[in-house]
GROMACS .gro file of C-alpha atoms in nm:
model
  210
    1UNK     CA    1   2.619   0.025   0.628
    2UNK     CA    2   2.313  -0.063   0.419
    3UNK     CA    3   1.998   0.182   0.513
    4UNK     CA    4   1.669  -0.072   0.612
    5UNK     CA    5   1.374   0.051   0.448
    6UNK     CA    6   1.049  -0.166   0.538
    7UNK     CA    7   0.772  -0.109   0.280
    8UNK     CA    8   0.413  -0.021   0.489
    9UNK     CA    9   0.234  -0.363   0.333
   10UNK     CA   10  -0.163  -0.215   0.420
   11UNK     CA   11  -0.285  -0.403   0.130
   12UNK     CA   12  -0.243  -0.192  -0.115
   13UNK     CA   13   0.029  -0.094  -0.353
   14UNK     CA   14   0.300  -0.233  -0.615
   15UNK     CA   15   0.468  -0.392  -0.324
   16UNK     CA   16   0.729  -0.680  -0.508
   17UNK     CA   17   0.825  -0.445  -0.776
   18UNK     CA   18   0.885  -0.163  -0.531
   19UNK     CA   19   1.066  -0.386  -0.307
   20UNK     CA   20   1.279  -0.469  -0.608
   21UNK     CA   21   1.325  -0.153  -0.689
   22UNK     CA   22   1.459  -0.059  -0.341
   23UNK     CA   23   1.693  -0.354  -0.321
   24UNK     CA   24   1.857  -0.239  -0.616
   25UNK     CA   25   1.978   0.070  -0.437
   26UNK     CA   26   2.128  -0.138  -0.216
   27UNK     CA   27   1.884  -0.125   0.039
   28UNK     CA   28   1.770  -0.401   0.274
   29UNK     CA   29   1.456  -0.376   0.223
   30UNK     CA   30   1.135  -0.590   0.399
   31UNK     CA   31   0.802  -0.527   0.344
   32UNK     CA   32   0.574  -0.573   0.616
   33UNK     CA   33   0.261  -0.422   0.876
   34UNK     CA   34   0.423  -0.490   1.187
   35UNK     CA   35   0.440  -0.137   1.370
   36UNK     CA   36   0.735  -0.151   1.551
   37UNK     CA   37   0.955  -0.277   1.241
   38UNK     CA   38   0.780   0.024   1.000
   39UNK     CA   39   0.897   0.285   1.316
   40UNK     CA   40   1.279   0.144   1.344
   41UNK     CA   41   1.302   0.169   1.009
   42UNK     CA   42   1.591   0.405   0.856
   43UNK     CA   43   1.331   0.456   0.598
   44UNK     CA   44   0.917   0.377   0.562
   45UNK     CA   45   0.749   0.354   0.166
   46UNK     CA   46   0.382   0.411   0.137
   47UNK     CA   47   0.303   0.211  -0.173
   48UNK     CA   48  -0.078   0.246  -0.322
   49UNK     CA   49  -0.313   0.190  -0.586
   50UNK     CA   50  -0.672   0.207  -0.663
   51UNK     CA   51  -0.942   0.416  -0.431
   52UNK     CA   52  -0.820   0.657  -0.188
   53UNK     CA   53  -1.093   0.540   0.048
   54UNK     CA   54  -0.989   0.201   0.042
   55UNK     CA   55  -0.624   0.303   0.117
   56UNK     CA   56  -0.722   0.482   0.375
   57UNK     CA   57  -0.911   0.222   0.490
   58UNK     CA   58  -0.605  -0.045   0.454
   59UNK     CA   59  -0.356   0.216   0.623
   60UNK     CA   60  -0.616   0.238   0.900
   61UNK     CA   61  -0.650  -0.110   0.958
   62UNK     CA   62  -0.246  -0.136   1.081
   63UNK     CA   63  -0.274   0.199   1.209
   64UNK     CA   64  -0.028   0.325   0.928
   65UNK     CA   65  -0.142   0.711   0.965
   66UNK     CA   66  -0.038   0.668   1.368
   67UNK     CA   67   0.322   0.559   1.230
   68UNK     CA   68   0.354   0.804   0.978
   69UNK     CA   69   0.294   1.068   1.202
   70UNK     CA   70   0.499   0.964   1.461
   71UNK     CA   71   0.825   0.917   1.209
   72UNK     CA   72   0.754   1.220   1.105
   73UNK     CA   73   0.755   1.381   1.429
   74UNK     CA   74   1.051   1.263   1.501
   75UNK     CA   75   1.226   1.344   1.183
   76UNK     CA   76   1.212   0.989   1.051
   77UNK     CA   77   1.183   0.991   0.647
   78UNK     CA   78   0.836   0.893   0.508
   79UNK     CA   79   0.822   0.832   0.110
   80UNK     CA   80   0.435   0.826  -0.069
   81UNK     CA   81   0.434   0.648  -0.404
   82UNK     CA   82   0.108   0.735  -0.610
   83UNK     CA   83  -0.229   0.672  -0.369
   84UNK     CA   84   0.043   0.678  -0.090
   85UNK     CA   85   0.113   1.057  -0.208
   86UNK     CA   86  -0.241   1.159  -0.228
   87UNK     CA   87  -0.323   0.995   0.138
   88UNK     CA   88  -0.090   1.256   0.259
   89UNK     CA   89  -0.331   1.512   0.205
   90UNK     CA   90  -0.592   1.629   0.382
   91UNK     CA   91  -0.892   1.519   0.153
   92UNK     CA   92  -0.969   1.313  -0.111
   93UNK     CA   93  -1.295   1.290  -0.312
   94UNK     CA   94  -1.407   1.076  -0.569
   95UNK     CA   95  -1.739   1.024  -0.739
   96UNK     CA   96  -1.870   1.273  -0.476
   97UNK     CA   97  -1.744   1.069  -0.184
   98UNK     CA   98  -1.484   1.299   0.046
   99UNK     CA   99  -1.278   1.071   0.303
  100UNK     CA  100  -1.037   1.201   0.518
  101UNK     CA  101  -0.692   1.175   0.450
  102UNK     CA  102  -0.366   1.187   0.704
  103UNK     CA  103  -0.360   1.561   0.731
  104UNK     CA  104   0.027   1.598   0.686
  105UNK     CA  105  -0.055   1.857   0.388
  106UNK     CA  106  -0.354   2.080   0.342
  107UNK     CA  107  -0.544   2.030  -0.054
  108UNK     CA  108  -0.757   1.815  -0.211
  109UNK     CA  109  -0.702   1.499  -0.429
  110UNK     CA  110  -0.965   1.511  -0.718
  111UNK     CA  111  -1.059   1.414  -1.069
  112UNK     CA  112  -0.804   1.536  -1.333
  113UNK     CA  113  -0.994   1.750  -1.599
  114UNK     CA  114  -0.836   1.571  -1.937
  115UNK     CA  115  -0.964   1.426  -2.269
  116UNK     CA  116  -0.825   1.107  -2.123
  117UNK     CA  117  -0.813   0.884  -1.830
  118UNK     CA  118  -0.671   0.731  -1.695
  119UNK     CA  119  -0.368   0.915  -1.658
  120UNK     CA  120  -0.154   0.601  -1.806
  121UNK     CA  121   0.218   0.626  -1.950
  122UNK     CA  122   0.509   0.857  -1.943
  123UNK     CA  123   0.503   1.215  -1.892
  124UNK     CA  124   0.815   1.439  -1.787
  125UNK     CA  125   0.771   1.684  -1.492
  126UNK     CA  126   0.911   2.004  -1.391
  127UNK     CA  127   1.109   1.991  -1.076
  128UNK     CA  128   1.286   2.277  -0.865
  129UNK     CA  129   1.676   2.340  -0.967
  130UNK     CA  130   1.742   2.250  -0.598
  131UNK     CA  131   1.543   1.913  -0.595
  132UNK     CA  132   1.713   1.639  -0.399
  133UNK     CA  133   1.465   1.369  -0.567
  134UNK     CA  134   1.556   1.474  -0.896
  135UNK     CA  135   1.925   1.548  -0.898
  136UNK     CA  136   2.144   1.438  -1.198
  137UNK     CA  137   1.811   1.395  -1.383
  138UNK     CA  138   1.767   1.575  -1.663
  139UNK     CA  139   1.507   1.844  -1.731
  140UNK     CA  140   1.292   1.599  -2.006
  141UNK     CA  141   1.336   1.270  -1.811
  142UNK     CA  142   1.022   1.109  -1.794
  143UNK     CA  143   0.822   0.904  -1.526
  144UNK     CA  144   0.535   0.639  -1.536
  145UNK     CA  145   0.209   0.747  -1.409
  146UNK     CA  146  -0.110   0.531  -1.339
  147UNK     CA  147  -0.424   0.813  -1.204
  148UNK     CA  148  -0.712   0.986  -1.277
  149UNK     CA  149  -0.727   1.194  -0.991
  150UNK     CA  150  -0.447   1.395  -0.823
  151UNK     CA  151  -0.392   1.737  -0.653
  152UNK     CA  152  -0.427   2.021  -0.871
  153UNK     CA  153  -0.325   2.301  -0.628
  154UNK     CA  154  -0.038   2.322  -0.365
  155UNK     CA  155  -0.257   2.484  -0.070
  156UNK     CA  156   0.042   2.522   0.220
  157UNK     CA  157   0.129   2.895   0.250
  158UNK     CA  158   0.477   2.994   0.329
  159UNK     CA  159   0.479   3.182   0.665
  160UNK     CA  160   0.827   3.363   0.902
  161UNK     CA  161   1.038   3.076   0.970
  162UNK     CA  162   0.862   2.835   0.735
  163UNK     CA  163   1.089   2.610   0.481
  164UNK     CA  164   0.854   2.584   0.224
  165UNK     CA  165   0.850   2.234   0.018
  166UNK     CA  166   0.999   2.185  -0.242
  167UNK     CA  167   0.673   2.080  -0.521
  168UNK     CA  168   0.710   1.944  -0.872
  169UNK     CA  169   0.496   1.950  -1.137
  170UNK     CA  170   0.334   1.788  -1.423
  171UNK     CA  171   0.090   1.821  -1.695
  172UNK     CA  172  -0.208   1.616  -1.829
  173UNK     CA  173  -0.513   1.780  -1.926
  174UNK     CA  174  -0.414   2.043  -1.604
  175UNK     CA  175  -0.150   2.091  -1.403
  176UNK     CA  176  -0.102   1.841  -1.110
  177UNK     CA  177   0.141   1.819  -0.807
  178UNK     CA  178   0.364   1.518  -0.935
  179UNK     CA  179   0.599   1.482  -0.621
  180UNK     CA  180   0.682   1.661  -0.296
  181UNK     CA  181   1.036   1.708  -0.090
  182UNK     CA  182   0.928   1.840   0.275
  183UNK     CA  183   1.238   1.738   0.505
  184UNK     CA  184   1.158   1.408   0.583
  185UNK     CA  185   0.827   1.378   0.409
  186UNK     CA  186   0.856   1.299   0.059
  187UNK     CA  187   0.642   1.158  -0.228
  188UNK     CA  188   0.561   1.128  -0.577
  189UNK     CA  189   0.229   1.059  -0.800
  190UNK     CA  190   0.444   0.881  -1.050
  191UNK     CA  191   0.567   0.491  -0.998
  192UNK     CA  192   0.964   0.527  -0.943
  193UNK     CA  193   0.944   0.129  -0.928
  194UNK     CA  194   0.777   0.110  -1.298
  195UNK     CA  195   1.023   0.445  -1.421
  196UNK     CA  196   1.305   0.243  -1.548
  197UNK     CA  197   1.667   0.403  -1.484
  198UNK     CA  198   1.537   0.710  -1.427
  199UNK     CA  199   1.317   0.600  -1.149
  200UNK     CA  200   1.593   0.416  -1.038
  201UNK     CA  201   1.760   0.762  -0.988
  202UNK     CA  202   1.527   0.882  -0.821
  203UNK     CA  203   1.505   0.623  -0.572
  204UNK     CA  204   1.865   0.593  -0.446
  205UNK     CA  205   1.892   1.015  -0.453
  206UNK     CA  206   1.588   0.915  -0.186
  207UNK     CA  207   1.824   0.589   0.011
  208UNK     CA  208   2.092   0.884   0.007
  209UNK     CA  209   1.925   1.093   0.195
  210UNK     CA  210   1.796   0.818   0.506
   0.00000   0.00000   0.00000
């Protein structure tokens, strides 16, 4: 049976391509607010692009953080894409502005220190030998990014009878978390929708998992 995966639309985000993207895994795949079609879903995307305030201000305005939370609560997989990865965190500040983020991970979302930004093209990324995301990819497979600001330290401690994620890595200017596998919470910082075959990859190792 085809997994449903309904694409959060808050107003913010790469939503045809991603939708595209999706279908090609053989998906069904709708892309929508409505709260009650974003909860039954098999699977929920959290697209975004530009500010983090103003995404959290879209994701507030269809209560997005109250259905995120309460998929995750009850298992139900999540999947950030760029500005929907760094809303996951706790914090994000930007030109000395801190908003609040969703909380599901402690850190901070800040301004890359590079020669240039944006962050714009492909860059490969170092991923844990036991990634689900990233199986059958190769270790110098690369990924499209679009930021200038991103999370430069993982701040969730293991503790007894903790799982800890499972956090990627890439490079540009410093080292910044580039995607995250935590049960049914995953995201990346990188566009799978704009990454080509390898994205593509990426994307149905994600459907597999719903």
């Amino acid at each position: 049976m085809n997994k449903n995966v309904v694409i959060l639309d808050y107003g913010s985000g790469n939503l045809r391509s991603a939708e595209r993207a999706l279908a090609r895994t053989g998906a069904q795949v709708t892309v929508t607010a409505d709260y009650d079609a974003a909860m039954d879903a098999d699977g929920l995307v959290v697209p975004g692009v530009g500010a983090f305030a103003a995404c959290m201000s879209g994701l507030k305005s269809v209560i997005g953080e109250r259905i995120i939370g309460r998929r995750l609560s009850a298992g139900r997989p999540v999947l950030g894409i760029c500005v929907g990865m760094q809303i996951l965190f706790e914090r994000g500040v930007e030109h000395g502005v801190e908003t609040e983020g969703c909380g599901e991970w402690p850190g901070t979302v800040e301004r890359l220190e590079a020669p240039v930004l944006p962050h714009m093209g492909w860059n490969t990324v170092k991923a844990p030998t036991d990634s689900v995301l990233f199986a059958g990819l190769d270790a110098d497979t690369r990924f499209y990014f679009v930021h200038s600001y991103g999370v430069r330290e993982w701040e969730l401690q293991p503790g007894p009878g903790f799982t800890p994620p499972l956090v990627t890595w890439a490079e540009h200017g410093v080292p910044f978390v580039a995607a995250v596998e935590n049960g049914s919470l995953m995201a990346t910082q990188f566009h799978p929708e704009k990454s080509g075959d390898a994205g593509a990859a990426l994307l149905t190792n994600w459907v597999g998992t719903l």
